[in-house]
GROMACS .gro file of N, CA and C in nm:
model
  468
    1MET      N    1  12.438   5.078   4.262
    1MET     CA    2  12.341   5.105   4.156
    1MET      C    3  12.215   5.022   4.181
    2ASP      N    4  12.101   5.084   4.159
    2ASP     CA    5  11.973   5.016   4.177
    2ASP      C    6  11.953   4.911   4.070
    3GLU      N    7  11.872   4.811   4.105
    3GLU     CA    8  11.838   4.705   4.010
    3GLU      C    9  11.755   4.764   3.896
    4LYS      N   10  11.788   4.723   3.773
    4LYS     CA   11  11.710   4.768   3.658
    4LYS      C   12  11.577   4.695   3.656
    5LYS      N   13  11.475   4.763   3.601
    5LYS     CA   14  11.340   4.706   3.599
    5LYS      C   15  11.281   4.713   3.459
    6LEU      N   16  11.210   4.606   3.421
    6LEU     CA   17  11.138   4.599   3.294
    6LEU      C   18  10.992   4.568   3.325
    7ALA      N   19  10.902   4.650   3.275
    7ALA     CA   20  10.758   4.629   3.289
    7ALA      C   21  10.699   4.603   3.151
    8ILE      N   22  10.618   4.498   3.139
    8ILE     CA   23  10.557   4.462   3.011
    8ILE      C   24  10.406   4.450   3.030
    9VAL      N   25  10.332   4.506   2.936
    9VAL     CA   26  10.187   4.484   2.929
    9VAL      C   27  10.164   4.389   2.812
   10ALA      N   28  10.107   4.271   2.841
   10ALA     CA   29  10.079   4.171   2.737
   10ALA      C   30   9.929   4.171   2.708
   11THR      N   31   9.893   4.211   2.587
   11THR     CA   32   9.751   4.225   2.551
   11THR      C   33   9.704   4.128   2.444
   12LYS      N   34   9.796   4.056   2.384
   12LYS     CA   35   9.760   3.967   2.271
   12LYS      C   36   9.767   3.822   2.316
   13GLY      N   37   9.676   3.740   2.265
   13GLY     CA   38   9.669   3.601   2.307
   13GLY      C   39   9.678   3.500   2.194
   14THR      N   40   9.757   3.532   2.093
   14THR     CA   41   9.777   3.436   1.984
   14THR      C   42   9.916   3.375   1.995
   15LEU      N   43   9.936   3.267   1.921
   15LEU     CA   44  10.064   3.196   1.928
   15LEU      C   45  10.181   3.288   1.896
   16ASP      N   46  10.171   3.362   1.787
   16ASP     CA   47  10.282   3.449   1.746
   16ASP      C   48  10.303   3.567   1.841
   17TRP      N   49  10.197   3.622   1.896
   17TRP     CA   50  10.209   3.735   1.988
   17TRP      C   51  10.242   3.691   2.130
   18GLY      N   52  10.243   3.560   2.154
   18GLY     CA   53  10.281   3.511   2.286
   18GLY      C   54  10.432   3.510   2.308
   19TYR      N   55  10.506   3.503   2.199
   19TYR     CA   56  10.652   3.496   2.211
   19TYR      C   57  10.718   3.624   2.264
   20PRO      N   58  10.685   3.742   2.211
   20PRO     CA   59  10.759   3.862   2.256
   20PRO      C   60  10.761   3.886   2.407
   21PRO      N   61  10.647   3.880   2.478
   21PRO     CA   62  10.659   3.908   2.621
   21PRO      C   63  10.746   3.808   2.697
   22PHE      N   64  10.736   3.679   2.660
   22PHE     CA   65  10.814   3.579   2.732
   22PHE      C   66  10.962   3.580   2.693
   23ILE      N   67  10.992   3.607   2.566
   23ILE     CA   68  11.133   3.618   2.525
   23ILE      C   69  11.199   3.739   2.592
   24LEU      N   70  11.131   3.852   2.586
   24LEU     CA   71  11.189   3.974   2.644
   24LEU      C   72  11.200   3.963   2.796
   25ALA      N   73  11.098   3.906   2.861
   25ALA     CA   74  11.100   3.894   3.007
   25ALA      C   75  11.209   3.797   3.053
   26SER      N   76  11.219   3.682   2.988
   26SER     CA   77  11.321   3.584   3.030
   26SER      C   78  11.462   3.636   3.003
   27THR      N   79  11.480   3.706   2.893
   27THR     CA   80  11.612   3.762   2.862
   27THR      C   81  11.650   3.870   2.963
   28ALA      N   82  11.556   3.960   2.991
   28ALA     CA   83  11.583   4.067   3.088
   28ALA      C   84  11.613   4.008   3.226
   29ALA      N   85  11.537   3.907   3.267
   29ALA     CA   86  11.562   3.844   3.397
   29ALA      C   87  11.701   3.781   3.400
   30ALA      N   88  11.741   3.717   3.289
   30ALA     CA   89  11.875   3.657   3.282
   30ALA      C   90  11.984   3.763   3.290
   31LEU      N   91  11.952   3.885   3.248
   31LEU     CA   92  12.048   3.996   3.254
   31LEU      C   93  12.043   4.070   3.388
   32GLY      N   94  11.962   4.019   3.480
   32GLY     CA   95  11.958   4.078   3.613
   32GLY      C   96  11.848   4.179   3.637
   33TYR      N   97  11.760   4.199   3.541
   33TYR     CA   98  11.648   4.292   3.560
   33TYR      C   99  11.542   4.230   3.651
   34SER      N  100  11.473   4.313   3.723
   34SER     CA  101  11.351   4.275   3.791
   34SER      C  102  11.240   4.294   3.687
   35VAL      N  103  11.158   4.190   3.664
   35VAL     CA  104  11.063   4.194   3.553
   35VAL      C  105  10.922   4.164   3.601
   36GLU      N  106  10.828   4.240   3.546
   36GLU     CA  107  10.686   4.217   3.574
   36GLU      C  108  10.609   4.221   3.443
   37ILE      N  109  10.518   4.125   3.424
   37ILE     CA  110  10.430   4.125   3.308
   37ILE      C  111  10.286   4.137   3.358
   38PHE      N  112  10.215   4.234   3.304
   38PHE     CA  113  10.073   4.255   3.335
   38PHE      C  114   9.993   4.203   3.217
   39PHE      N  115   9.918   4.096   3.237
   39PHE     CA  116   9.840   4.032   3.132
   39PHE      C  117   9.697   4.084   3.138
   40THR      N  118   9.651   4.142   3.028
   40THR     CA  119   9.516   4.197   3.025
   40THR      C  120   9.449   4.161   2.893
   41PHE      N  121   9.319   4.166   2.893
   41PHE     CA  122   9.237   4.129   2.778
   41PHE      C  123   9.285   3.997   2.719
   42TYR      N  124   9.314   3.991   2.591
   42TYR     CA  125   9.343   3.863   2.526
   42TYR      C  126   9.477   3.805   2.569
   43GLY      N  127   9.561   3.886   2.628
   43GLY     CA  128   9.689   3.837   2.680
   43GLY      C  129   9.672   3.735   2.792
   44LEU      N  130   9.555   3.735   2.858
   44LEU     CA  131   9.529   3.638   2.964
   44LEU      C  132   9.536   3.494   2.913
   45GLN      N  133   9.514   3.474   2.783
   45GLN     CA  134   9.524   3.339   2.725
   45GLN      C  135   9.662   3.278   2.750
   46LEU      N  136   9.764   3.362   2.759
   46LEU     CA  137   9.901   3.315   2.777
   46LEU      C  138   9.927   3.260   2.917
   47LEU      N  139   9.834   3.281   3.008
   47LEU     CA  140   9.849   3.232   3.145
   47LEU      C  141   9.782   3.097   3.166
   48LYS      N  142   9.707   3.051   3.067
   48LYS     CA  143   9.638   2.923   3.082
   48LYS      C  144   9.739   2.808   3.086
   49LYS      N  145   9.709   2.708   3.167
   49LYS     CA  146   9.798   2.592   3.179
   49LYS      C  147   9.820   2.527   3.043
   50ASP      N  148   9.713   2.513   2.968
   50ASP     CA  149   9.718   2.450   2.835
   50ASP      C  150   9.721   2.559   2.728
   51LEU      N  151   9.830   2.564   2.653
   51LEU     CA  152   9.844   2.665   2.547
   51LEU      C  153   9.815   2.610   2.407
   52SER      N  154   9.769   2.486   2.400
   52SER     CA  155   9.750   2.422   2.270
   52SER      C  156   9.641   2.489   2.187
   53HIS      N  157   9.555   2.568   2.249
   53HIS     CA  158   9.447   2.635   2.177
   53HIS      C  159   9.494   2.762   2.103
   54LEU      N  160   9.615   2.807   2.129
   54LEU     CA  161   9.664   2.930   2.066
   54LEU      C  162   9.688   2.910   1.917
   55ARG      N  163   9.648   3.005   1.837
   55ARG     CA  164   9.657   2.997   1.691
   55ARG      C  165   9.728   3.120   1.634
   56VAL      N  166   9.761   3.110   1.506
   56VAL     CA  167   9.815   3.221   1.429
   56VAL      C  168   9.715   3.251   1.318
   57SER      N  169   9.677   3.375   1.304
   57SER     CA  170   9.586   3.412   1.196
   57SER      C  171   9.664   3.481   1.085
   58PRO      N  172   9.668   3.419   0.966
   58PRO     CA  173   9.738   3.486   0.856
   58PRO      C  174   9.666   3.614   0.814
   59LEU      N  175   9.537   3.621   0.839
   59LEU     CA  176   9.460   3.740   0.802
   59LEU      C  177   9.503   3.862   0.882
   60GLY      N  178   9.533   3.839   1.009
   60GLY     CA  179   9.576   3.949   1.095
   60GLY      C  180   9.724   3.979   1.086
   61ASN      N  181   9.795   3.907   1.001
   61ASN     CA  182   9.939   3.922   0.988
   61ASN      C  183   9.978   3.933   0.840
   62PRO      N  184   9.950   4.045   0.778
   62PRO     CA  185   9.977   4.057   0.634
   62PRO      C  186  10.125   4.043   0.598
   63ALA      N  187  10.214   4.061   0.692
   63ALA     CA  188  10.357   4.049   0.664
   63ALA      C  189  10.408   3.907   0.688
   64MET      N  190  10.317   3.816   0.728
   64MET     CA  191  10.359   3.678   0.755
   64MET      C  192  10.412   3.614   0.628
   65PRO      N  193  10.536   3.564   0.633
   65PRO     CA  194  10.591   3.500   0.513
   65PRO      C  195  10.517   3.370   0.483
   66MET      N  196  10.474   3.354   0.362
   66MET     CA  197  10.406   3.233   0.318
   66MET      C  198  10.493   3.166   0.212
   67PRO      N  199  10.489   3.033   0.204
   67PRO     CA  200  10.572   2.964   0.105
   67PRO      C  201  10.536   3.002  -0.039
   68VAL      N  202  10.412   3.038  -0.059
   68VAL     CA  203  10.364   3.082  -0.190
   68VAL      C  204  10.286   3.211  -0.167
   69PRO      N  205  10.311   3.317  -0.242
   69PRO     CA  206  10.234   3.441  -0.224
   69PRO      C  207  10.084   3.414  -0.240
   70MET      N  208  10.006   3.465  -0.145
   70MET     CA  209   9.862   3.444  -0.148
   70MET      C  210   9.789   3.576  -0.137
   71PRO      N  211   9.683   3.591  -0.214
   71PRO     CA  212   9.601   3.712  -0.200
   71PRO      C  213   9.534   3.714  -0.062
   72THR      N  214   9.511   3.830  -0.009
   72THR     CA  215   9.449   3.845   0.122
   72THR      C  216   9.316   3.772   0.130
   73LEU      N  217   9.241   3.774   0.023
   73LEU     CA  218   9.111   3.708   0.023
   73LEU      C  219   9.122   3.558   0.055
   74MET      N  220   9.231   3.497   0.014
   74MET     CA  221   9.251   3.353   0.041
   74MET      C  222   9.265   3.326   0.191
   75MET      N  223   9.309   3.426   0.266
   75MET     CA  224   9.334   3.407   0.409
   75MET      C  225   9.206   3.382   0.489
   76VAL      N  226   9.090   3.418   0.434
   76VAL     CA  227   8.965   3.399   0.506
   76VAL      C  228   8.906   3.260   0.485
   77LEU      N  229   8.964   3.181   0.397
   77LEU     CA  230   8.912   3.048   0.369
   77LEU      C  231   8.926   2.956   0.491
   78PRO      N  232   8.828   2.867   0.510
   78PRO     CA  233   8.838   2.772   0.621
   78PRO      C  234   8.968   2.690   0.611
   79GLY      N  235   9.029   2.671   0.726
   79GLY     CA  236   9.152   2.592   0.731
   79GLY      C  237   9.280   2.672   0.721
   80MET      N  238   9.272   2.798   0.679
   80MET     CA  239   9.394   2.878   0.664
   80MET      C  240   9.459   2.907   0.800
   81GLU      N  241   9.378   2.931   0.903
   81GLU     CA  242   9.434   2.958   1.035
   81GLU      C  243   9.506   2.834   1.087
   82GLY      N  244   9.447   2.717   1.067
   82GLY     CA  245   9.511   2.592   1.109
   82GLY      C  246   9.641   2.569   1.034
   83MET      N  247   9.639   2.600   0.904
   83MET     CA  248   9.760   2.584   0.824
   83MET      C  249   9.870   2.679   0.872
   84ALA      N  250   9.834   2.804   0.896
   84ALA     CA  251   9.932   2.903   0.941
   84ALA      C  252   9.990   2.863   1.077
   85THR      N  253   9.904   2.814   1.165
   85THR     CA  254   9.949   2.771   1.298
   85THR      C  255  10.045   2.654   1.287
   86SER      N  256  10.009   2.557   1.204
   86SER     CA  257  10.095   2.441   1.182
   86SER      C  258  10.230   2.482   1.123
   87MET      N  259  10.226   2.573   1.026
   87MET     CA  260  10.350   2.622   0.964
   87MET      C  261  10.439   2.690   1.068
   88MET      N  262  10.379   2.774   1.151
   88MET     CA  263  10.456   2.847   1.253
   88MET      C  264  10.519   2.750   1.352
   89LYS      N  265  10.442   2.653   1.401
   89LYS     CA  266  10.496   2.557   1.497
   89LYS      C  267  10.609   2.474   1.435
   90SER      N  268  10.590   2.433   1.308
   90SER     CA  269  10.694   2.355   1.240
   90SER      C  270  10.821   2.435   1.220
   91LYS      N  271  10.806   2.560   1.181
   91LYS     CA  272  10.921   2.647   1.158
   91LYS      C  273  10.997   2.670   1.288
   92MET      N  274  10.925   2.697   1.396
   92MET     CA  275  10.987   2.720   1.527
   92MET      C  276  11.065   2.595   1.571
   93LYS      N  277  11.002   2.480   1.557
   93LYS     CA  278  11.067   2.356   1.598
   93LYS      C  279  11.192   2.329   1.514
   94ALA      N  280  11.180   2.348   1.382
   94ALA     CA  281  11.293   2.323   1.291
   94ALA      C  282  11.411   2.416   1.321
   95LYS      N  283  11.381   2.537   1.368
   95LYS     CA  284  11.487   2.635   1.398
   95LYS      C  285  11.535   2.627   1.542
   96GLY      N  286  11.478   2.535   1.620
   96GLY     CA  287  11.522   2.518   1.758
   96GLY      C  288  11.474   2.625   1.853
   97VAL      N  289  11.366   2.692   1.818
   97VAL     CA  290  11.310   2.796   1.905
   97VAL      C  291  11.229   2.729   2.015
   98ALA      N  292  11.248   2.773   2.136
   98ALA     CA  293  11.174   2.718   2.250
   98ALA      C  294  11.024   2.737   2.231
   99SER      N  295  10.947   2.646   2.285
   99SER     CA  296  10.801   2.659   2.279
   99SER      C  297  10.756   2.767   2.377
  100LEU      N  298  10.632   2.811   2.363
  100LEU     CA  299  10.578   2.909   2.458
  100LEU      C  300  10.578   2.852   2.599
  101ASP      N  301  10.543   2.724   2.612
  101ASP     CA  302  10.546   2.660   2.744
  101ASP      C  303  10.685   2.670   2.806
  102GLU      N  304  10.788   2.641   2.727
  102GLU     CA  305  10.926   2.645   2.777
  102GLU      C  306  10.967   2.787   2.814
  103LEU      N  307  10.933   2.884   2.730
  103LEU     CA  308  10.968   3.023   2.759
  103LEU      C  309  10.897   3.073   2.884
  104ARG      N  310  10.771   3.036   2.896
  104ARG     CA  311  10.694   3.077   3.015
  104ARG      C  312  10.754   3.015   3.140
  105GLU      N  313  10.795   2.888   3.131
  105GLU     CA  314  10.857   2.821   3.245
  105GLU      C  315  10.989   2.889   3.282
  106LEU      N  316  11.066   2.933   3.182
  106LEU     CA  317  11.189   3.009   3.210
  106LEU      C  318  11.156   3.134   3.291
  107CYS      N  319  11.048   3.200   3.255
  107CYS     CA  320  11.007   3.321   3.328
  107CYS      C  321  10.969   3.288   3.472
  108VAL      N  322  10.897   3.178   3.490
  108VAL     CA  323  10.859   3.135   3.626
  108VAL      C  324  10.985   3.107   3.708
  109GLU      N  325  11.078   3.032   3.650
  109GLU     CA  326  11.203   2.998   3.720
  109GLU      C  327  11.286   3.121   3.751
  110ALA      N  328  11.278   3.223   3.665
  110ALA     CA  329  11.354   3.346   3.685
  110ALA      C  330  11.281   3.446   3.775
  111GLU      N  331  11.169   3.401   3.831
  111GLU     CA  332  11.089   3.483   3.923
  111GLU      C  333  11.035   3.610   3.860
  112VAL      N  334  10.998   3.601   3.733
  112VAL     CA  335  10.928   3.711   3.667
  112VAL      C  336  10.790   3.718   3.732
  113ARG      N  337  10.753   3.834   3.778
  113ARG     CA  338  10.622   3.852   3.841
  113ARG      C  339  10.516   3.863   3.732
  114MET      N  340  10.414   3.778   3.740
  114MET     CA  341  10.308   3.777   3.640
  114MET      C  342  10.176   3.811   3.707
  115ILE      N  343  10.114   3.918   3.657
  115ILE     CA  344   9.988   3.966   3.715
  115ILE      C  345   9.877   3.954   3.611
  116ALA      N  346   9.769   3.888   3.650
  116ALA     CA  347   9.649   3.880   3.565
  116ALA      C  348   9.558   3.996   3.603
  117CYS      N  349   9.513   4.070   3.504
  117CYS     CA  350   9.425   4.185   3.529
  117CYS      C  351   9.291   4.136   3.585
  118GLN      N  352   9.265   4.172   3.710
  118GLN     CA  353   9.144   4.127   3.779
  118GLN      C  354   9.017   4.169   3.704
  119MET      N  355   9.015   4.294   3.653
  119MET     CA  356   8.897   4.342   3.583
  119MET      C  357   8.866   4.257   3.460
  120THR      N  358   8.972   4.221   3.384
  120THR     CA  359   8.953   4.142   3.263
  120THR      C  360   8.916   3.998   3.297
  121VAL      N  361   8.974   3.944   3.403
  121VAL     CA  362   8.937   3.809   3.448
  121VAL      C  363   8.787   3.806   3.478
  122ASP      N  364   8.739   3.908   3.548
  122ASP     CA  365   8.597   3.916   3.581
  122ASP      C  366   8.512   3.940   3.456
  123LEU      N  367   8.557   4.030   3.371
  123LEU     CA  368   8.482   4.066   3.250
  123LEU      C  369   8.457   3.945   3.161
  124PHE      N  370   8.561   3.865   3.137
  124PHE     CA  371   8.549   3.749   3.049
  124PHE      C  372   8.518   3.619   3.125
  125GLU      N  373   8.494   3.632   3.256
  125GLU     CA  374   8.458   3.517   3.340
  125GLU      C  375   8.557   3.402   3.329
  126PHE      N  376   8.685   3.436   3.336
  126PHE     CA  377   8.790   3.334   3.336
  126PHE      C  378   8.785   3.259   3.469
  127ASP      N  379   8.819   3.131   3.462
  127ASP     CA  380   8.835   3.050   3.582
  127ASP      C  381   8.984   3.050   3.613
  128THR      N  382   9.023   3.111   3.723
  128THR     CA  383   9.166   3.123   3.755
  128THR      C  384   9.229   2.986   3.782
  129ALA      N  385   9.149   2.883   3.803
  129ALA     CA  386   9.203   2.748   3.818
  129ALA      C  387   9.266   2.700   3.687
  130ASP      N  388   9.230   2.764   3.575
  130ASP     CA  389   9.287   2.730   3.444
  130ASP      C  390   9.425   2.792   3.424
  131PHE      N  391   9.463   2.886   3.511
  131PHE     CA  392   9.591   2.954   3.499
  131PHE      C  393   9.702   2.872   3.566
  132ILE      N  394   9.826   2.896   3.522
  132ILE     CA  395   9.941   2.832   3.586
  132ILE      C  396   9.953   2.882   3.730
  133ASP      N  397  10.023   2.807   3.811
  133ASP     CA  398  10.044   2.846   3.950
  133ASP      C  399  10.136   2.968   3.958
  134GLY      N  400  10.119   3.044   4.064
  134GLY     CA  401  10.208   3.157   4.090
  134GLY      C  402  10.163   3.288   4.030
  135ILE      N  403  10.047   3.289   3.965
  135ILE     CA  404   9.996   3.412   3.905
  135ILE      C  405   9.930   3.496   4.013
  136GLU      N  406   9.954   3.626   4.008
  136GLU     CA  407   9.886   3.717   4.100
  136GLU      C  408   9.771   3.783   4.026
  137LEU      N  409   9.667   3.818   4.099
  137LEU     CA  410   9.557   3.896   4.043
  137LEU      C  411   9.572   4.038   4.093
  138GLY      N  412   9.552   4.134   4.004
  138GLY     CA  413   9.566   4.273   4.043
  138GLY      C  414   9.509   4.365   3.937
  139GLY      N  415   9.493   4.487   3.975
  139GLY     CA  416   9.441   4.587   3.882
  139GLY      C  417   9.553   4.670   3.822
  140ALA      N  418   9.513   4.765   3.741
  140ALA     CA  419   9.610   4.852   3.676
  140ALA      C  420   9.696   4.927   3.778
  141ALA      N  421   9.638   4.962   3.891
  141ALA     CA  422   9.715   5.035   3.994
  141ALA      C  423   9.833   4.953   4.042
  142ALA      N  424   9.814   4.822   4.057
  142ALA     CA  425   9.924   4.736   4.099
  142ALA      C  426  10.036   4.737   3.996
  143PHE      N  427   9.999   4.737   3.869
  143PHE     CA  428  10.100   4.742   3.763
  143PHE      C  429  10.173   4.876   3.764
  144PHE      N  430  10.099   4.985   3.783
  144PHE     CA  431  10.161   5.118   3.780
  144PHE      C  432  10.261   5.138   3.892
  145GLU      N  433  10.241   5.072   4.004
  145GLU     CA  434  10.340   5.082   4.113
  145GLU      C  435  10.477   5.041   4.062
  146PHE      N  436  10.482   4.931   3.988
  146PHE     CA  437  10.608   4.880   3.934
  146PHE      C  438  10.651   4.958   3.810
  147ALA      N  439  10.558   4.977   3.717
  147ALA     CA  440  10.591   5.044   3.590
  147ALA      C  441  10.641   5.187   3.612
  148GLY      N  442  10.588   5.254   3.714
  148GLY     CA  443  10.629   5.390   3.742
  148GLY      C  444  10.775   5.403   3.781
  149GLU      N  445  10.831   5.294   3.830
  149GLU     CA  446  10.972   5.293   3.870
  149GLU      C  447  11.061   5.220   3.771
  150SER      N  448  11.003   5.170   3.663
  150SER     CA  449  11.078   5.087   3.568
  150SER      C  450  11.167   5.170   3.476
  151ASP      N  451  11.276   5.106   3.435
  151ASP     CA  452  11.366   5.169   3.338
  151ASP      C  453  11.308   5.157   3.197
  152ILE      N  454  11.237   5.046   3.174
  152ILE     CA  455  11.179   5.018   3.042
  152ILE      C  456  11.036   4.969   3.063
  153THR      N  457  10.942   5.022   2.986
  153THR     CA  458  10.804   4.974   2.987
  153THR      C  459  10.764   4.947   2.843
  154LEU      N  460  10.714   4.826   2.818
  154LEU     CA  461  10.675   4.783   2.684
  154LEU      C  462  10.528   4.744   2.680
  155PHE      N  463  10.460   4.783   2.574
  155PHE     CA  464  10.320   4.745   2.552
  155PHE      C  465  10.320   4.650   2.431
  156ILE      N  466  10.285   4.524   2.456
  156ILE     CA  467  10.290   4.424   2.349
  156ILE      C  468  10.151   4.368   2.326
   0.00000   0.00000   0.00000
């Protein structure tokens, strides 16, 4: 039987949206899948060596559980994004959830192939020296080579 393959497109670059691609990729790799993640647009933030700049926006997440119900208008107030980010990090730590750095490192150790979209790197003038080691640069065609043969393809 051929090796199973999982292809993921990661387009979001916030703290909360950083978890799904790395959780799914590391789990699939542990189950024996060959895994590739194509990072494009804001998803490129997840490849930076330093992830401390990633935030959670309560405004963009209306289903985000809050300790006290808050009207949407309150979410635009200064400091709400910092509060939401702090709450998310505290909750993750209290529940024993691995950090994004740890999950990403699991992916690296499991040989998950990570491709940074060359067009988006150029468009936003990213410095690839800011990315973790082992990242490949490639275009959509490089991703389609793998995704076209994949058993599962996810857009996150």
